[in-house]
Structure formats: C-alpha cells, structure tokens
mmCIF file of C-alpha atoms in Angstrom:
data_model
loop_
_atom_site.group_PDB
_atom_site.id
_atom_site.type_symbol
_atom_site.label_atom_id
_atom_site.label_comp_id
_atom_site.label_asym_id
_atom_site.label_seq_id
_atom_site.Cartn_x
_atom_site.Cartn_y
_atom_site.Cartn_z
ATOM 1 C CA UNK A 1 -238.161 95.827 27.036
ATOM 2 C CA UNK A 2 -236.379 92.492 27.202
ATOM 3 C CA UNK A 3 -234.890 91.733 30.870
ATOM 4 C CA UNK A 4 -232.142 89.965 31.194
ATOM 5 C CA UNK A 5 -231.817 86.669 32.618
ATOM 6 C CA UNK A 6 -228.736 87.796 34.994
ATOM 7 C CA UNK A 7 -227.255 91.024 36.835
ATOM 8 C CA UNK A 8 -224.397 91.396 38.143
ATOM 9 C CA UNK A 9 -224.111 94.117 40.260
ATOM 10 C CA UNK A 10 -220.265 95.477 41.353
ATOM 11 C CA UNK A 11 -219.769 98.920 43.149
ATOM 12 C CA UNK A 12 -216.234 99.656 42.790
ATOM 13 C CA UNK A 13 -213.855 102.486 44.476
ATOM 14 C CA UNK A 14 -210.257 102.972 43.346
ATOM 15 C CA UNK A 15 -210.209 99.491 41.497
ATOM 16 C CA UNK A 16 -208.801 100.368 38.635
ATOM 17 C CA UNK A 17 -206.331 97.507 38.989
ATOM 18 C CA UNK A 18 -208.475 95.021 39.446
ATOM 19 C CA UNK A 19 -211.483 95.605 36.662
ATOM 20 C CA UNK A 20 -209.930 93.692 33.701
ATOM 21 C CA UNK A 21 -209.667 90.537 35.738
ATOM 22 C CA UNK A 22 -213.041 91.252 37.354
ATOM 23 C CA UNK A 23 -214.280 91.533 33.970
ATOM 24 C CA UNK A 24 -212.818 89.007 32.449
ATOM 25 C CA UNK A 25 -214.192 86.301 34.864
ATOM 26 C CA UNK A 26 -217.199 87.594 36.016
ATOM 27 C CA UNK A 27 -218.125 87.258 32.191
ATOM 28 C CA UNK A 28 -217.229 83.901 31.967
ATOM 29 C CA UNK A 29 -219.197 83.000 34.985
ATOM 30 C CA UNK A 30 -222.181 84.564 33.742
ATOM 31 C CA UNK A 31 -221.872 82.942 29.959
ATOM 32 C CA UNK A 32 -221.221 79.752 31.614
ATOM 33 C CA UNK A 33 -224.408 80.183 33.865
ATOM 34 C CA UNK A 34 -226.928 81.885 31.112
ATOM 35 C CA UNK A 35 -225.280 82.177 28.002
ATOM 36 C CA UNK A 36 -225.113 85.807 26.302
ATOM 37 C CA UNK A 37 -228.672 86.913 28.468
ATOM 38 C CA UNK A 38 -226.849 88.701 30.918
ATOM 39 C CA UNK A 39 -225.358 92.341 32.141
ATOM 40 C CA UNK A 40 -222.875 93.490 34.178
ATOM 41 C CA UNK A 41 -223.654 96.831 35.949
ATOM 42 C CA UNK A 42 -220.297 98.168 37.433
ATOM 43 C CA UNK A 43 -220.698 101.186 39.806
ATOM 44 C CA UNK A 44 -218.013 103.516 40.124
ATOM 45 C CA UNK A 45 -218.409 105.067 43.628
ATOM 46 C CA UNK A 46 -216.099 108.435 42.941
ATOM 47 C CA UNK A 47 -212.810 107.165 42.432
ATOM 48 C CA UNK A 48 -209.406 108.697 42.511
ATOM 49 C CA UNK A 49 -207.891 106.405 40.194
ATOM 50 C CA UNK A 50 -208.107 105.418 36.813
ATOM 51 C CA UNK A 51 -211.434 103.151 37.275
ATOM 52 C CA UNK A 52 -213.844 105.310 35.267
ATOM 53 C CA UNK A 53 -211.859 105.233 31.638
ATOM 54 C CA UNK A 54 -210.671 101.821 32.399
ATOM 55 C CA UNK A 55 -215.015 101.161 32.638
ATOM 56 C CA UNK A 56 -215.752 103.378 29.852
ATOM 57 C CA UNK A 57 -213.084 101.323 27.561
ATOM 58 C CA UNK A 58 -214.835 97.610 28.723
ATOM 59 C CA UNK A 59 -218.277 99.281 28.128
ATOM 60 C CA UNK A 60 -217.139 99.996 24.800
ATOM 61 C CA UNK A 61 -216.115 96.801 23.850
ATOM 62 C CA UNK A 62 -218.552 94.762 25.706
ATOM 63 C CA UNK A 63 -222.319 95.276 24.922
ATOM 64 C CA UNK A 64 -223.249 93.562 27.922
ATOM 65 C CA UNK A 65 -221.459 95.587 30.195
ATOM 66 C CA UNK A 66 -223.332 98.956 31.928
ATOM 67 C CA UNK A 67 -220.605 101.350 33.728
ATOM 68 C CA UNK A 68 -222.442 104.116 36.110
ATOM 69 C CA UNK A 69 -220.654 106.754 37.214
ATOM 70 C CA UNK A 70 -221.659 108.319 40.377
ATOM 71 C CA UNK A 71 -221.077 112.230 41.157
ATOM 72 C CA UNK A 72 -219.217 111.635 44.211
ATOM 73 C CA UNK A 73 -218.366 109.008 46.566
ATOM 74 C CA UNK A 74 -221.405 107.856 48.455
ATOM 75 C CA UNK A 75 -219.890 104.802 49.736
ATOM 76 C CA UNK A 76 -220.148 101.350 49.556
ATOM 77 C CA UNK A 77 -223.649 100.555 50.384
ATOM 78 C CA UNK A 78 -225.315 103.644 48.793
ATOM 79 C CA UNK A 79 -223.203 102.880 45.676
ATOM 80 C CA UNK A 80 -224.846 99.333 45.562
ATOM 81 C CA UNK A 81 -228.315 100.443 45.535
ATOM 82 C CA UNK A 82 -227.507 102.545 42.543
ATOM 83 C CA UNK A 83 -226.625 99.678 40.563
ATOM 84 C CA UNK A 84 -229.551 97.612 42.286
ATOM 85 C CA UNK A 85 -231.708 100.176 41.305
ATOM 86 C CA UNK A 86 -230.690 100.211 37.614
ATOM 87 C CA UNK A 87 -230.027 97.239 37.034
ATOM 88 C CA UNK A 88 -232.648 95.009 35.190
ATOM 89 C CA UNK A 89 -232.441 90.988 35.527
ATOM 90 C CA UNK A 90 -234.587 88.365 36.348
ATOM 91 C CA UNK A 91 -231.975 86.910 39.092
ATOM 92 C CA UNK A 92 -229.240 89.894 40.681
ATOM 93 C CA UNK A 93 -226.090 88.965 41.889
ATOM 94 C CA UNK A 94 -224.326 91.027 44.152
ATOM 95 C CA UNK A 95 -220.060 91.096 44.340
ATOM 96 C CA UNK A 96 -217.328 92.759 45.519
ATOM 97 C CA UNK A 97 -214.895 94.378 42.867
ATOM 98 C CA UNK A 98 -211.577 92.961 44.812
ATOM 99 C CA UNK A 99 -212.704 89.143 43.412
ATOM 100 C CA UNK A 100 -212.246 87.857 47.367
ATOM 101 C CA UNK A 101 -215.714 86.248 46.681
ATOM 102 C CA UNK A 102 -215.424 84.084 43.468
ATOM 103 C CA UNK A 103 -217.841 84.776 40.833
ATOM 104 C CA UNK A 104 -217.215 81.463 39.450
ATOM 105 C CA UNK A 105 -219.512 79.912 42.162
ATOM 106 C CA UNK A 106 -222.365 82.100 40.443
ATOM 107 C CA UNK A 107 -223.440 78.792 38.438
ATOM 108 C CA UNK A 108 -223.728 76.148 41.840
ATOM 109 C CA UNK A 109 -225.540 79.085 43.690
ATOM 110 C CA UNK A 110 -228.146 79.305 41.262
ATOM 111 C CA UNK A 111 -228.267 75.621 41.170
ATOM 112 C CA UNK A 112 -229.368 76.155 45.227
ATOM 113 C CA UNK A 113 -231.813 78.483 44.001
ATOM 114 C CA UNK A 114 -233.832 76.409 41.900
ATOM 115 C CA UNK A 115 -233.552 73.507 44.109
ATOM 116 C CA UNK A 116 -234.744 75.168 47.550
ATOM 117 C CA UNK A 117 -237.578 77.683 45.105
ATOM 118 C CA UNK A 118 -235.685 80.161 46.961
ATOM 119 C CA UNK A 119 -235.284 83.936 46.473
ATOM 120 C CA UNK A 120 -231.943 84.684 48.264
ATOM 121 C CA UNK A 121 -229.192 82.705 48.125
ATOM 122 C CA UNK A 122 -226.723 84.072 50.675
ATOM 123 C CA UNK A 123 -222.827 83.331 50.727
ATOM 124 C CA UNK A 124 -221.364 81.996 54.580
ATOM 125 C CA UNK A 125 -218.114 82.358 54.814
ATOM 126 C CA UNK A 126 -216.200 79.594 56.078
ATOM 127 C CA UNK A 127 -212.783 80.584 55.625
ATOM 128 C CA UNK A 128 -211.350 84.189 55.087
ATOM 129 C CA UNK A 129 -208.364 83.777 53.314
ATOM 130 C CA UNK A 130 -205.416 86.745 53.038
ATOM 131 C CA UNK A 131 -207.095 88.865 56.253
ATOM 132 C CA UNK A 132 -205.677 89.561 59.787
ATOM 133 C CA UNK A 133 -206.506 87.864 62.708
ATOM 134 C CA UNK A 134 -207.836 91.451 64.271
ATOM 135 C CA UNK A 135 -210.028 91.795 60.986
ATOM 136 C CA UNK A 136 -211.362 87.741 61.495
ATOM 137 C CA UNK A 137 -211.709 88.724 65.416
ATOM 138 C CA UNK A 138 -213.466 92.088 64.545
ATOM 139 C CA UNK A 139 -215.919 90.505 62.617
ATOM 140 C CA UNK A 140 -216.849 87.272 64.174
ATOM 141 C CA UNK A 141 -217.708 89.419 67.038
ATOM 142 C CA UNK A 142 -219.485 92.001 65.052
ATOM 143 C CA UNK A 143 -221.925 89.664 63.373
ATOM 144 C CA UNK A 144 -222.467 88.293 66.721
ATOM 145 C CA UNK A 145 -223.172 91.542 68.720
ATOM 146 C CA UNK A 146 -225.281 92.102 65.982
ATOM 147 C CA UNK A 147 -227.432 89.384 65.741
ATOM 148 C CA UNK A 148 -228.083 89.521 69.622
ATOM 149 C CA UNK A 149 -228.860 93.208 69.549
ATOM 150 C CA UNK A 150 -230.930 93.512 66.183
ATOM 151 C CA UNK A 151 -234.930 92.949 65.874
ATOM 152 C CA UNK A 152 -234.227 91.434 62.414
ATOM 153 C CA UNK A 153 -232.326 88.315 62.505
ATOM 154 C CA UNK A 154 -229.261 88.426 60.264
ATOM 155 C CA UNK A 155 -227.312 85.428 58.949
ATOM 156 C CA UNK A 156 -223.816 85.327 61.021
ATOM 157 C CA UNK A 157 -220.710 85.471 58.998
ATOM 158 C CA UNK A 158 -222.646 86.703 55.474
ATOM 159 C CA UNK A 159 -221.657 90.040 53.429
ATOM 160 C CA UNK A 160 -223.329 91.066 50.545
ATOM 161 C CA UNK A 161 -222.297 88.412 48.357
ATOM 162 C CA UNK A 162 -225.601 86.959 47.351
ATOM 163 C CA UNK A 163 -228.203 85.822 44.479
ATOM 164 C CA UNK A 164 -231.359 87.493 45.192
ATOM 165 C CA UNK A 165 -234.476 87.101 42.260
ATOM 166 C CA UNK A 166 -236.677 90.019 41.032
ATOM 167 C CA UNK A 167 -239.056 90.002 43.466
ATOM 168 C CA UNK A 168 -236.925 89.927 46.285
ATOM 169 C CA UNK A 169 -235.188 93.061 45.051
ATOM 170 C CA UNK A 170 -238.141 94.865 44.262
ATOM 171 C CA UNK A 171 -239.339 94.369 47.795
ATOM 172 C CA UNK A 172 -235.866 95.634 49.148
ATOM 173 C CA UNK A 173 -235.835 98.867 46.486
ATOM 174 C CA UNK A 174 -238.951 99.534 48.160
ATOM 175 C CA UNK A 175 -237.278 100.877 51.035
ATOM 176 C CA UNK A 176 -236.158 104.275 50.616
ATOM 177 C CA UNK A 177 -234.380 104.787 53.682
ATOM 178 C CA UNK A 178 -230.621 107.128 53.842
ATOM 179 C CA UNK A 179 -228.539 104.826 56.221
ATOM 180 C CA UNK A 180 -228.431 101.577 54.336
ATOM 181 C CA UNK A 181 -227.352 98.189 55.945
ATOM 182 C CA UNK A 182 -228.236 96.077 52.742
ATOM 183 C CA UNK A 183 -227.606 92.543 54.063
ATOM 184 C CA UNK A 184 -229.821 93.353 56.848
ATOM 185 C CA UNK A 185 -232.553 94.852 54.981
ATOM 186 C CA UNK A 186 -232.050 91.623 52.487
ATOM 187 C CA UNK A 187 -232.675 89.724 55.847
ATOM 188 C CA UNK A 188 -235.696 91.789 56.673
ATOM 189 C CA UNK A 189 -237.646 91.941 53.657
ATOM 190 C CA UNK A 190 -238.054 87.769 54.095
ATOM 191 C CA UNK A 191 -239.055 85.406 51.407
ATOM 192 C CA UNK A 192 -237.478 81.906 51.128
ATOM 193 C CA UNK A 193 -233.354 83.002 52.016
ATOM 194 C CA UNK A 194 -230.834 79.679 52.335
ATOM 195 C CA UNK A 195 -227.630 79.788 52.903
ATOM 196 C CA UNK A 196 -224.127 78.691 50.633
ATOM 197 C CA UNK A 197 -220.853 78.121 52.071
ATOM 198 C CA UNK A 198 -218.045 79.095 50.759
ATOM 199 C CA UNK A 199 -214.290 79.700 51.519
ATOM 200 C CA UNK A 200 -213.452 83.590 50.792
ATOM 201 C CA UNK A 201 -210.201 84.277 48.565
ATOM 202 C CA UNK A 202 -207.534 86.820 49.236
ATOM 203 C CA UNK A 203 -208.246 90.143 47.369
ATOM 204 C CA UNK A 204 -206.777 90.216 44.050
ATOM 205 C CA UNK A 205 -205.276 93.746 44.096
ATOM 206 C CA UNK A 206 -205.256 96.740 45.519
ATOM 207 C CA UNK A 207 -206.012 97.961 49.489
ATOM 208 C CA UNK A 208 -209.467 97.022 51.636
ATOM 209 C CA UNK A 209 -211.698 100.299 51.258
ATOM 210 C CA UNK A 210 -213.033 99.330 54.680
ATOM 211 C CA UNK A 211 -210.559 100.574 57.146
ATOM 212 C CA UNK A 212 -211.317 100.539 61.045
ATOM 213 C CA UNK A 213 -213.050 103.956 61.029
ATOM 214 C CA UNK A 214 -215.117 102.903 57.957
ATOM 215 C CA UNK A 215 -216.060 99.507 59.920
ATOM 216 C CA UNK A 216 -217.197 100.938 63.108
ATOM 217 C CA UNK A 217 -218.990 103.124 61.222
ATOM 218 C CA UNK A 218 -220.431 100.297 59.413
ATOM 219 C CA UNK A 219 -221.262 98.388 62.817
ATOM 220 C CA UNK A 220 -222.916 101.949 63.881
ATOM 221 C CA UNK A 221 -225.311 101.586 61.083
ATOM 222 C CA UNK A 222 -226.196 98.341 61.489
ATOM 223 C CA UNK A 223 -227.356 98.646 64.755
ATOM 224 C CA UNK A 224 -229.221 101.764 64.790
ATOM 225 C CA UNK A 225 -230.703 100.851 61.355
ATOM 226 C CA UNK A 226 -232.468 97.379 62.867
ATOM 227 C CA UNK A 227 -232.408 97.785 66.576
ATOM 228 C CA UNK A 228 -233.712 100.135 69.630
ATOM 229 C CA UNK A 229 -231.631 98.230 72.197
ATOM 230 C CA UNK A 230 -229.408 101.536 72.349
ATOM 231 C CA UNK A 231 -232.605 103.676 73.174
ATOM 232 C CA UNK A 232 -233.523 100.723 75.597
ATOM 233 C CA UNK A 233 -230.330 101.284 77.248
ATOM 234 C CA UNK A 234 -230.989 104.229 79.093
ATOM 235 C CA UNK A 235 -234.409 102.789 80.675
ATOM 236 C CA UNK A 236 -231.779 99.229 81.785
ATOM 237 C CA UNK A 237 -229.285 101.701 83.126
ATOM 238 C CA UNK A 238 -231.759 103.234 85.033
ATOM 239 C CA UNK A 239 -233.310 100.650 86.955
ATOM 240 C CA UNK A 240 -229.631 99.237 87.836
ATOM 241 C CA UNK A 241 -228.859 102.794 89.292
ATOM 242 C CA UNK A 242 -232.159 103.105 91.077
ATOM 243 C CA UNK A 243 -230.844 99.438 92.622
ATOM 244 C CA UNK A 244 -227.743 101.196 93.826
ATOM 245 C CA UNK A 245 -228.863 104.213 94.700
ATOM 246 C CA UNK A 246 -230.792 102.493 97.060
ATOM 247 C CA UNK A 247 -228.410 100.455 98.560
ATOM 248 C CA UNK A 248 -226.489 103.572 98.600
ATOM 249 C CA UNK A 249 -228.894 104.833 100.904
ATOM 250 C CA UNK A 250 -228.922 102.056 103.440
ATOM 251 C CA UNK A 251 -225.320 102.527 103.517
ATOM 252 C CA UNK A 252 -225.523 105.844 104.555
ATOM 253 C CA UNK A 253 -228.451 105.405 106.988
ATOM 254 C CA UNK A 254 -225.980 102.815 108.734
ATOM 255 C CA UNK A 255 -223.187 105.004 108.852
ATOM 256 C CA UNK A 256 -225.432 108.113 110.412
ATOM 257 C CA UNK A 257 -226.766 105.704 113.084
ATOM 258 C CA UNK A 258 -224.227 104.182 113.986
ATOM 259 C CA UNK A 259 -221.672 107.387 114.196
ATOM 260 C CA UNK A 260 -219.033 105.745 111.636
ATOM 261 C CA UNK A 261 -217.281 108.459 109.461
ATOM 262 C CA UNK A 262 -218.652 108.458 105.680
ATOM 263 C CA UNK A 263 -215.858 109.667 103.334
ATOM 264 C CA UNK A 264 -218.221 111.406 101.270
ATOM 265 C CA UNK A 265 -215.879 113.634 98.759
ATOM 266 C CA UNK A 266 -214.061 110.427 96.879
ATOM 267 C CA UNK A 267 -217.929 108.867 96.760
ATOM 268 C CA UNK A 268 -219.445 111.348 95.399
ATOM 269 C CA UNK A 269 -217.096 112.773 92.932
ATOM 270 C CA UNK A 270 -217.281 108.804 91.957
ATOM 271 C CA UNK A 271 -220.854 108.786 91.307
ATOM 272 C CA UNK A 272 -221.386 112.369 89.907
ATOM 273 C CA UNK A 273 -218.793 111.044 87.048
ATOM 274 C CA UNK A 274 -220.377 107.575 86.743
ATOM 275 C CA UNK A 275 -223.754 109.301 86.450
ATOM 276 C CA UNK A 276 -222.454 112.342 84.046
ATOM 277 C CA UNK A 277 -221.094 110.069 81.824
ATOM 278 C CA UNK A 278 -224.001 107.923 81.657
ATOM 279 C CA UNK A 279 -226.042 110.787 80.707
ATOM 280 C CA UNK A 280 -223.833 112.049 78.232
ATOM 281 C CA UNK A 281 -224.430 108.270 76.556
ATOM 282 C CA UNK A 282 -227.926 108.471 76.717
ATOM 283 C CA UNK A 283 -228.223 111.497 75.222
ATOM 284 C CA UNK A 284 -225.358 111.089 72.112
ATOM 285 C CA UNK A 285 -227.706 107.754 71.165
ATOM 286 C CA UNK A 286 -230.908 109.758 71.195
ATOM 287 C CA UNK A 287 -229.281 112.707 69.053
ATOM 288 C CA UNK A 288 -227.923 109.922 66.664
ATOM 289 C CA UNK A 289 -231.428 108.858 66.168
ATOM 290 C CA UNK A 290 -232.715 112.168 66.158
ATOM 291 C CA UNK A 291 -230.188 112.951 63.881
ATOM 292 C CA UNK A 292 -230.851 110.186 61.481
ATOM 293 C CA UNK A 293 -234.555 110.967 61.282
ATOM 294 C CA UNK A 294 -233.694 114.763 60.192
ATOM 295 C CA UNK A 295 -231.722 113.003 57.140
ATOM 296 C CA UNK A 296 -234.408 110.797 56.547
ATOM 297 C CA UNK A 297 -237.040 114.107 56.761
ATOM 298 C CA UNK A 298 -235.125 115.601 53.577
ATOM 299 C CA UNK A 299 -235.749 112.840 51.182
ATOM 300 C CA UNK A 300 -232.823 113.698 49.139
ATOM 301 C CA UNK A 301 -232.334 111.268 46.489
ATOM 302 C CA UNK A 302 -229.955 108.044 47.802
ATOM 303 C CA UNK A 303 -227.206 108.522 44.411
ATOM 304 C CA UNK A 304 -226.429 110.961 41.807
ATOM 305 C CA UNK A 305 -225.605 109.462 38.661
ATOM 306 C CA UNK A 306 -223.075 111.777 36.514
ATOM 307 C CA UNK A 307 -222.327 109.685 33.599
ATOM 308 C CA UNK A 308 -223.165 106.474 32.114
ATOM 309 C CA UNK A 309 -221.777 104.193 29.406
ATOM 310 C CA UNK A 310 -223.795 101.170 27.729
ATOM 311 C CA UNK A 311 -227.170 100.334 27.956
ATOM 312 C CA UNK A 312 -229.018 100.854 31.113
ATOM 313 C CA UNK A 313 -232.358 99.669 30.548
ATOM 314 C CA UNK A 314 -233.722 100.237 34.782
ATOM 315 C CA UNK A 315 -235.228 103.272 36.021
ATOM 316 C CA UNK A 316 -234.227 105.301 38.942
ATOM 317 C CA UNK A 317 -236.655 104.989 41.291
ATOM 318 C CA UNK A 318 -234.146 105.646 44.129
ATOM 319 C CA UNK A 319 -231.834 108.293 42.868
ATOM 320 C CA UNK A 320 -231.101 110.878 40.186
ATOM 321 C CA UNK A 321 -229.341 111.154 36.543
ATOM 322 C CA UNK A 322 -228.168 115.179 35.970
ATOM 323 C CA UNK A 323 -229.970 115.908 33.318
ATOM 324 C CA UNK A 324 -232.599 113.529 33.067
ATOM 325 C CA UNK A 325 -235.207 115.138 35.133
ATOM 326 C CA UNK A 326 -237.441 114.296 38.141
ATOM 327 C CA UNK A 327 -235.961 110.989 40.088
ATOM 328 C CA UNK A 328 -237.666 108.049 39.026
ATOM 329 C CA UNK A 329 -237.415 108.833 35.623
ATOM 330 C CA UNK A 330 -235.840 105.825 33.273
ATOM 331 C CA UNK A 331 -232.362 106.413 32.706
ATOM 332 C CA UNK A 332 -231.401 106.384 28.841
ATOM 333 C CA UNK A 333 -228.145 105.224 27.827
ATOM 334 C CA UNK A 334 -224.943 107.873 27.109
ATOM 335 C CA UNK A 335 -222.702 107.308 24.322
ATOM 336 C CA UNK A 336 -219.802 105.404 25.826
ATOM 337 C CA UNK A 337 -216.936 108.414 25.685
ATOM 338 C CA UNK A 338 -213.185 107.577 24.920
ATOM 339 C CA UNK A 339 -210.898 107.011 28.031
ATOM 340 C CA UNK A 340 -208.754 109.929 28.996
ATOM 341 C CA UNK A 341 -205.250 109.520 27.823
#
C-alpha cells in the first residue's frame, strides 16, 4: 500500500456553505507542499444540511479526496478521531472546516517540523479575529484553568490545528478512551512538540458549532479526562471544614462559659445547607467519574461509518463501518454515488 506524504483531516458538521472553498484552498496548499502525493479526508459528522452530497460531488471529481459519512452525529472529537483513524499519510494536518485556521500555513509548518526534527507542530493563536469578547475571555480562562488543574501540561491558546508525524499519530490511536480531548491526548503522548504562532481568521461562512453548552461540556471532558483535581477537592474541602468546625467549637465553648446567648437556628441552617451543598457536589463529581468508567467498560466502537466516497486506505482500528464485519478490519472504498437532486 502506498502511503501518501500528507493527509489532511477535516471534521465537518453543517458546513455545506464552506466545502467548495475549503476544498479549493486545502488542495492548493497541499499541492504547494507535497505535489499530488496527498489525501484530503473529509468526515461528515451527521450534518443536517447538504454537506454529504457536496462531499460526494467533490470526491467524484478529485481522486485524492476521501469523504466519510458517519452514521449519526458523534461530536467533533469523535469525528476527528474517525478521520485520523482512517487516514494513511506520513504527515497529518488537522484542520477545521470553517477556515479560521488557514491551510496556506501548511508549508511553513512542515518547514518548522523539518528544522526542529519535531513530531508535532501545534499552532498557537496570537489573535482571534471575528470572535466576541466573551468567547475570547472564556477561552483564555479555560486554557489557564486547565493548565493549573491537569496532570499533563497542555499548551495555552491552542486548538486542534496541528501537524503530526505518523509515529505520533500511531501513539495517539493506541489510546481507545471514549471521552476524547485530542489536544490533551496529543500533549500526553510526548515526543518533540514545538509551537507555531499564527493569527486566527474569521469563520468563512455559517455559524459556530460550539455554543456555550458545548463549550462547557468540552471543558468538563478536558478536566475530567486529564486531571483528578476534582476528586482531590473532597479531601481539601474536608480539611477546611474540619478547621472551621474546630473554630466553631471554640466559639460555642466561649459562649457556654460566659453565659452569652448563642443564636442557634440561623447558624445551624447555614452550616447544614453549606455542608449539604458540598456533599452533593462531591458526590456528583464522583458520579461523573464512575459514569465515565461505566461507559469505557462497554468497549463500544468510537464511531460508526455509514458510507464512504473515495479511496480509503486506512484501517478502522477504533471504529466500525456498517457491512464490513468486525471492528478493526480494513475499510474498503465504496464507489462515489451521485449527489441528491
């Protein structure tokens, strides 16, 4: 099997308005970097617009384009996992479909990788054009809080936009967990990783696929996937409550021996409500970790492929394609079908 010099993996959700421009720009950047020895892997993550018919049309016209249609919406990180699992390049560029991360930076990132003998070149955002103050503020807070609580150092102000070597990707694909935070997982595998500063552009078309609710869920996955700090919170708060109860005991003793009236009901209710809130929070956090262990114990495939258009050369080690038998078998290309009219 010929392994192309470069794979460009792009998860897509409701990105029909971007796909033609995306394909043109990514193809031009890839040809500029490695000529025709490349593949572009588009993953349709259960889009509700015309993304899949557009991908089929592009795959029929470009023999270097692979379109993968997941059976349903799996989420950005699992869709990206599917593309990484099924790509076959010696180097792998991860890119979002909204074109906020310019594909034209590919030759420069490859030059940095070669000069630094690096396995990962991760893009660091200097500026974020077209984003609200709230989005920029919450992103800055998220990365800095994550850096404080996680056991694995994760570079600040980085997304999934990065260039990886095949051995770094193979190490990443050896990690089968369901709740995936890929930028943290890439940091965890190690090897030589170097930064590449750039200015993030505005979204080319459409709307962001990360509203506040998804951002919070994504942040929670990141913290619980790479840190036991929430569990340690219980022991820390217990120590503080013990110290507080000791001071309260001294206060009650002074009141008893001096004969001063101790207002009991208000303070009692305050302590009861506070302790109850702390207990429920800690129990809920423990429940989240136990829930993740339950999900992992099922050992379900991370993604399900319904259709493929184009020459897939990768092997599905983490997912399953309907009709191909057991998980881990090679995914054979399906002939491109005509777009819906």
